[in-house]
Amino acid sequence: MSEPMLQVAGLRAGYAEATVIRGLDLAVGAGEVVVLIGPNGHGKTTLLRAISGIIRPAAGQVLLGGKDVTGWPAERIATGGLVHVPQGDGLFAEMTVEENLLMGAFPRSSWRSRRKELAGVYERFPVVAARAAQRGRTLSGGERRLVALGRALMRPSRIMLIDEPSLGLAPVAIDTVYEAIAELKASGATIVLVEENFTHIGGIADAVHVLETGTIVASGPYAELASDPAIVQTYLGSL
Amino acid sequence: MAATDLVGIAVTTIILGSIYGLVAIGMTLIYGTLRILDMSQGSMVMVGSFVGWGILVVAGLNPVIAIAAAFAATFVLGVLTQLVSVQPLMKRRNAIDFEMVTFITTFAVAMILTNVALELLGPQQRNVTPVISGGVNIYHGVNLPYQSMAMAIVSIALMAGLGIFLARTRWGMAIRAVAQDLDAARLMGVPVGKLYPLTMGLASALAGIAGVFLGGLYFAYPQAGDLPLLEALIVVIFGGLGSLPGTVYAAYAIGLIQATAEVLVGTTWSLPILYGVILLVLIIRPYGLLGKPSEARL
Amino acid sequence: MSALPNKAEPTPAPPAVMRSAVTLPAFPDMTPARWTVTSALVALAAGIPLVMTNQYALSVMVTTLILLVLNISWNFVLGVAGVWNFGQLAIYALGGYGAGIIMLHTTVSPWLAVLAGGVVGTLAAVLLAFPTLRLYGIYTSLLTFAFAVVIQYVIVNDGSGLTGGTFGLPIVKGLYSSLSLAASARAYYWTALAVVVASTIVLAAVGHSRLGIALRGVRDAPAYAAARGVSPMRYRVIAFAVSGFLAGIAGGLYVSYNQSISPSAMGLTPMSIDVTMLVIGGLGTATGPIIGTILLAIVQTSLVSHPGAELTILGIFLLVVVVFVPDGLAGLAARYWRRISAWAAEDDQSGEAAGPGEAAEIPEGSPDPNVA
Ligand SMILES: Nc1ncnc2c1ncn2[C@@H]1O[C@H](COP(=O)(O)OP(=O)(O)OP(=O)(O)O)[C@@H](O)[C@H]1O
Ligand SMILES: [Mg+2]
């Protein structure tokens, strides 16, 4: 493998009250889908927020495509090709679906290219197209998630961080969401995905890391980790 | 009430409402985006009046230049105000007293601007040439000065322009996005470090343009912003902080109340009556007409 | 600055369990040594008129002390209770007008007139408190700010002759109208100083009482306080009433000393100056208003020939302090004091360990479960 797309070294990050991520290393190669799993409150979301610059790392390094972006503000990292679909979607509640999608293409200054991407997303997600004029806050959970994914496709990305895409959705809706993610993988996207357990990631994970109290405690291919009763018992309570 | 009174009230309502709207909508834009109540907006009106006086009277140039110059000057001042009095505090934006702190720092800017004007230009009231002179008799005895008409038209045009800017353009949408979800907006690549000063510059520039017209109606002097500030505050309380439509409705509602009160009980009592109405509104609706207790705005 | 001073501050927390039988110490921060120093300072201040021969300087001091009474009252509602009341100058002026009108039209003792000013202030404050009860922070400041401007506007435009409009009341007989100019200035100085000392002591004691703890509880954690049975509304009205009374007394002293009062006593300019004094001194502390008022009075007096420059400089002060010294000079002093005493305690193990710091700062209290 050549230069990894994302490299995290010795990362420490957290909030005023407490350090959450305590010395974490991670490498994601181009075209890879890496899944982080771990129980509630062990810092998965915090890790993604530190990588994308929403919170400032206290120590360590984040390299994006070989370039050191540690301490950059989120908007600069975003413009540099990182797309982060936050936990809970981060839709703009009072904006329409179409406006939300257009915001996804904010770094594209040409109106024409934003419209072109919009048409592409509508084609990919007809459900989203049908809701174009509806306000973010009035969407159902499944629709919101698809809009958030669609918005992530509105600009070119080198890597995508997706935080718990299955959160709060009914099984049917989860299937739809994961189909979309599988398509992304098939098109060669580099993805870091966060989930709480192994349930949905079988088909897509190239590598899995288990996160506990702010560090990675186990890593390996999906098949290996998911079938290791010790891992499942110790870190995730049960299957 | 005679028919002339009614026509008079209608005309005054439109004129007052438009100008109140123009000053207040900037405050709303700033509150919606940055969660601060910008007390320096009144001084921007004052600066606009003085720029109008400088260009129209001292330099003898034409009104379009005066408006453009007022826009430019107050835009720059607004940007500077943000950088000096708000940006250093942004890291405390989640503290419970953030609104209070910025209320005071922008108030300090107002104090500085007013008193720099006092020191440089003296306390005297300067006549500003009306942008357009003359007037038209629109109904038996109801005279409508062109200045007022121009002021109403320009204000309405600017408010509509602001609405379109926010609804349709890339940067306008970015302002709304930041108002609704700061982190998500940053993840979209919106440079908030630039957006905040620009928003305050834009809002201040609207107040500055209002100042050119108000200077023509009244005078340019260092305290010329005090009353417009108070009126804008009343409008934004009435409409609900951070609600743009609420601000526009409130501006005309306040204009109507004031115009009616002036006809019925005279100019002197219109402000106290207005205050009484505001009290009632807030007792019934603590967050103003269209304000919301929590997040989502603009 | 902080309308709500640093909550993270380690504080002499009230005892965890507090039965109603337990009495709270009125001045937990005051060691005997501190009482001695404070008394010495007060005595020193009281001695000034005996040696001060410059009448102008003395009159500035009297004015400053009266202003200090107002600022102490404002600090209570703004800093301790955390209610963003910007109508305090109107309450003060109403108290002044009330007292002045009584002095003008009746023959009752001027002392009663000043007291009546306090009553007027209380009434005005309570009336202002009610409409703000349901309002949230910034709306409170808007409404009260507008109240102040409207009251001033009404008085300026009052054609009835009661207030004298823009020009103010005609000359009234004050507390010491029978004394010579120099003697009355001294008398006013001591009167105002006595009110300052008394109100500081009373309000500091109130700050440590159940009432004060409840007020800060409502300020810092309204939901928690309410869940504990502390009624935010009731306490807000009480805070307004207490501070309104004192503001009214300040107004009464003002009208008595100046023998008149006009709407200029309550405009935007004096309000800007008072806010600056409070914030620079340190909101919510007992020493803050004293430090801020005296310091800025000195600055103001030395710039008195440049009215524009004076307020410009105050504005810059205000900005700088809010941004760089959020808890004001009193907070800054307390921090340095704590550092010095910690250092001294380290150096000199036998020496009595430094107290919890904060010379006379009203401490933060966590909401007390038993107040109600
Ligand atoms: N804004 C914040 N301020 C302070 N602490 C926070 C904040 N956000 C999260 N935390 C704390 O950081 C820790 C890690 O939270 P994080 O959201 O990263 O967990 P997570 O692994 O994503 O959990 P979940 O699976 O529930 O989403 C938790 O203890 C949480 O309480
Ligand atoms: Mg999470």
PDB file of N, CA and C in Angstrom, chain B residues 209-240:
ATOM      1  N   ILE B 209     -27.062  52.881   5.396  1.00  0.00           N
ATOM      2  CA  ILE B 209     -27.910  53.465   4.342  1.00  0.00           C
ATOM      3  C   ILE B 209     -29.128  54.141   4.971  1.00  0.00           C
ATOM      4  N   ALA B 210     -29.711  53.463   5.963  1.00  0.00           N
ATOM      5  CA  ALA B 210     -30.840  54.084   6.663  1.00  0.00           C
ATOM      6  C   ALA B 210     -30.416  55.443   7.209  1.00  0.00           C
ATOM      7  N   GLY B 211     -29.178  55.525   7.679  1.00  0.00           N
ATOM      8  CA  GLY B 211     -28.675  56.769   8.249  1.00  0.00           C
ATOM      9  C   GLY B 211     -28.662  57.916   7.254  1.00  0.00           C
ATOM     10  N   VAL B 212     -28.322  57.634   6.003  1.00  0.00           N
ATOM     11  CA  VAL B 212     -28.296  58.704   5.003  1.00  0.00           C
ATOM     12  C   VAL B 212     -29.691  59.326   4.880  1.00  0.00           C
ATOM     13  N   PHE B 213     -30.706  58.466   4.856  1.00  0.00           N
ATOM     14  CA  PHE B 213     -32.075  58.974   4.716  1.00  0.00           C
ATOM     15  C   PHE B 213     -32.543  59.664   5.999  1.00  0.00           C
ATOM     16  N   LEU B 214     -32.266  59.031   7.135  1.00  0.00           N
ATOM     17  CA  LEU B 214     -32.705  59.621   8.403  1.00  0.00           C
ATOM     18  C   LEU B 214     -32.025  60.959   8.637  1.00  0.00           C
ATOM     19  N   GLY B 215     -30.759  61.074   8.200  1.00  0.00           N
ATOM     20  CA  GLY B 215     -30.061  62.347   8.310  1.00  0.00           C
ATOM     21  C   GLY B 215     -30.783  63.424   7.519  1.00  0.00           C
ATOM     22  N   GLY B 216     -31.341  63.054   6.374  1.00  0.00           N
ATOM     23  CA  GLY B 216     -32.090  64.013   5.570  1.00  0.00           C
ATOM     24  C   GLY B 216     -33.404  64.395   6.229  1.00  0.00           C
ATOM     25  N   LEU B 217     -33.998  63.466   6.963  1.00  0.00           N
ATOM     26  CA  LEU B 217     -35.271  63.758   7.632  1.00  0.00           C
ATOM     27  C   LEU B 217     -35.042  64.551   8.906  1.00  0.00           C
ATOM     28  N   TYR B 218     -34.014  64.163   9.660  1.00  0.00           N
ATOM     29  CA  TYR B 218     -33.707  64.865  10.894  1.00  0.00           C
ATOM     30  C   TYR B 218     -32.369  65.579  10.719  1.00  0.00           C
ATOM     31  N   PHE B 219     -31.362  65.185  11.468  1.00  0.00           N
ATOM     32  CA  PHE B 219     -30.051  65.817  11.339  1.00  0.00           C
ATOM     33  C   PHE B 219     -28.979  64.756  11.474  1.00  0.00           C
ATOM     34  N   ALA B 220     -27.749  65.155  11.174  1.00  0.00           N
ATOM     35  CA  ALA B 220     -26.608  64.321  11.531  1.00  0.00           C
ATOM     36  C   ALA B 220     -25.976  64.914  12.783  1.00  0.00           C
ATOM     37  N   TYR B 221     -25.866  64.118  13.840  1.00  0.00           N
ATOM     38  CA  TYR B 221     -25.190  64.550  15.072  1.00  0.00           C
ATOM     39  C   TYR B 221     -24.784  63.301  15.840  1.00  0.00           C
ATOM     40  N   PRO B 222     -23.874  63.440  16.811  1.00  0.00           N
ATOM     41  CA  PRO B 222     -23.298  62.229  17.415  1.00  0.00           C
ATOM     42  C   PRO B 222     -24.315  61.282  18.043  1.00  0.00           C
ATOM     43  N   GLN B 223     -25.423  61.825  18.585  1.00  0.00           N
ATOM     44  CA  GLN B 223     -26.410  60.929  19.208  1.00  0.00           C
ATOM     45  C   GLN B 223     -27.515  60.519  18.240  1.00  0.00           C
ATOM     46  N   ALA B 224     -27.301  60.770  16.936  1.00  0.00           N
ATOM     47  CA  ALA B 224     -28.366  60.503  15.972  1.00  0.00           C
ATOM     48  C   ALA B 224     -28.774  59.038  15.941  1.00  0.00           C
ATOM     49  N   GLY B 225     -27.933  58.160  16.497  1.00  0.00           N
ATOM     50  CA  GLY B 225     -28.264  56.741  16.453  1.00  0.00           C
ATOM     51  C   GLY B 225     -29.063  56.256  17.643  1.00  0.00           C
ATOM     52  N   ASP B 226     -29.180  57.070  18.679  1.00  0.00           N
ATOM     53  CA  ASP B 226     -29.804  56.570  19.909  1.00  0.00           C
ATOM     54  C   ASP B 226     -31.270  56.169  19.711  1.00  0.00           C
ATOM     55  N   LEU B 227     -32.039  57.076  19.098  1.00  0.00           N
ATOM     56  CA  LEU B 227     -33.448  56.764  18.908  1.00  0.00           C
ATOM     57  C   LEU B 227     -33.660  55.604  17.925  1.00  0.00           C
ATOM     58  N   PRO B 228     -32.971  55.602  16.769  1.00  0.00           N
ATOM     59  CA  PRO B 228     -33.102  54.436  15.890  1.00  0.00           C
ATOM     60  C   PRO B 228     -32.728  53.126  16.587  1.00  0.00           C
ATOM     61  N   LEU B 229     -31.732  53.171  17.460  1.00  0.00           N
ATOM     62  CA  LEU B 229     -31.364  51.950  18.181  1.00  0.00           C
ATOM     63  C   LEU B 229     -32.531  51.488  19.042  1.00  0.00           C
ATOM     64  N   LEU B 230     -33.105  52.424  19.777  1.00  0.00           N
ATOM     65  CA  LEU B 230     -34.227  52.063  20.647  1.00  0.00           C
ATOM     66  C   LEU B 230     -35.383  51.506  19.817  1.00  0.00           C
ATOM     67  N   GLU B 231     -35.668  52.169  18.698  1.00  0.00           N
ATOM     68  CA  GLU B 231     -36.777  51.705  17.868  1.00  0.00           C
ATOM     69  C   GLU B 231     -36.495  50.323  17.314  1.00  0.00           C
ATOM     70  N   ALA B 232     -35.233  50.109  16.893  1.00  0.00           N
ATOM     71  CA  ALA B 232     -34.884  48.795  16.372  1.00  0.00           C
ATOM     72  C   ALA B 232     -35.009  47.739  17.466  1.00  0.00           C
ATOM     73  N   LEU B 233     -34.603  48.091  18.683  1.00  0.00           N
ATOM     74  CA  LEU B 233     -34.730  47.137  19.792  1.00  0.00           C
ATOM     75  C   LEU B 233     -36.188  46.774  20.002  1.00  0.00           C
ATOM     76  N   ILE B 234     -37.042  47.799  20.004  1.00  0.00           N
ATOM     77  CA  ILE B 234     -38.464  47.534  20.203  1.00  0.00           C
ATOM     78  C   ILE B 234     -38.985  46.624  19.091  1.00  0.00           C
ATOM     79  N   VAL B 235     -38.548  46.894  17.870  1.00  0.00           N
ATOM     80  CA  VAL B 235     -39.008  46.059  16.755  1.00  0.00           C
ATOM     81  C   VAL B 235     -38.540  44.616  16.933  1.00  0.00           C
ATOM     82  N   VAL B 236     -37.276  44.431  17.282  1.00  0.00           N
ATOM     83  CA  VAL B 236     -36.810  43.041  17.361  1.00  0.00           C
ATOM     84  C   VAL B 236     -37.419  42.299  18.553  1.00  0.00           C
ATOM     85  N   ILE B 237     -37.694  43.012  19.646  1.00  0.00           N
ATOM     86  CA  ILE B 237     -38.377  42.328  20.754  1.00  0.00           C
ATOM     87  C   ILE B 237     -39.768  41.920  20.298  1.00  0.00           C
ATOM     88  N   PHE B 238     -40.434  42.875  19.668  1.00  0.00           N
ATOM     89  CA  PHE B 238     -41.807  42.653  19.246  1.00  0.00           C
ATOM     90  C   PHE B 238     -41.872  41.486  18.262  1.00  0.00           C
ATOM     91  N   GLY B 239     -40.948  41.455  17.310  1.00  0.00           N
ATOM     92  CA  GLY B 239     -41.008  40.437  16.269  1.00  0.00           C
ATOM     93  C   GLY B 239     -40.472  39.096  16.709  1.00  0.00           C
ATOM     94  N   GLY B 240     -39.677  39.084  17.749  1.00  0.00           N
ATOM     95  CA  GLY B 240     -39.044  37.832  18.163  1.00  0.00           C
ATOM     96  C   GLY B 240     -37.627  37.809  17.644  1.00  0.00           C
TER      97      GLY B 240
END
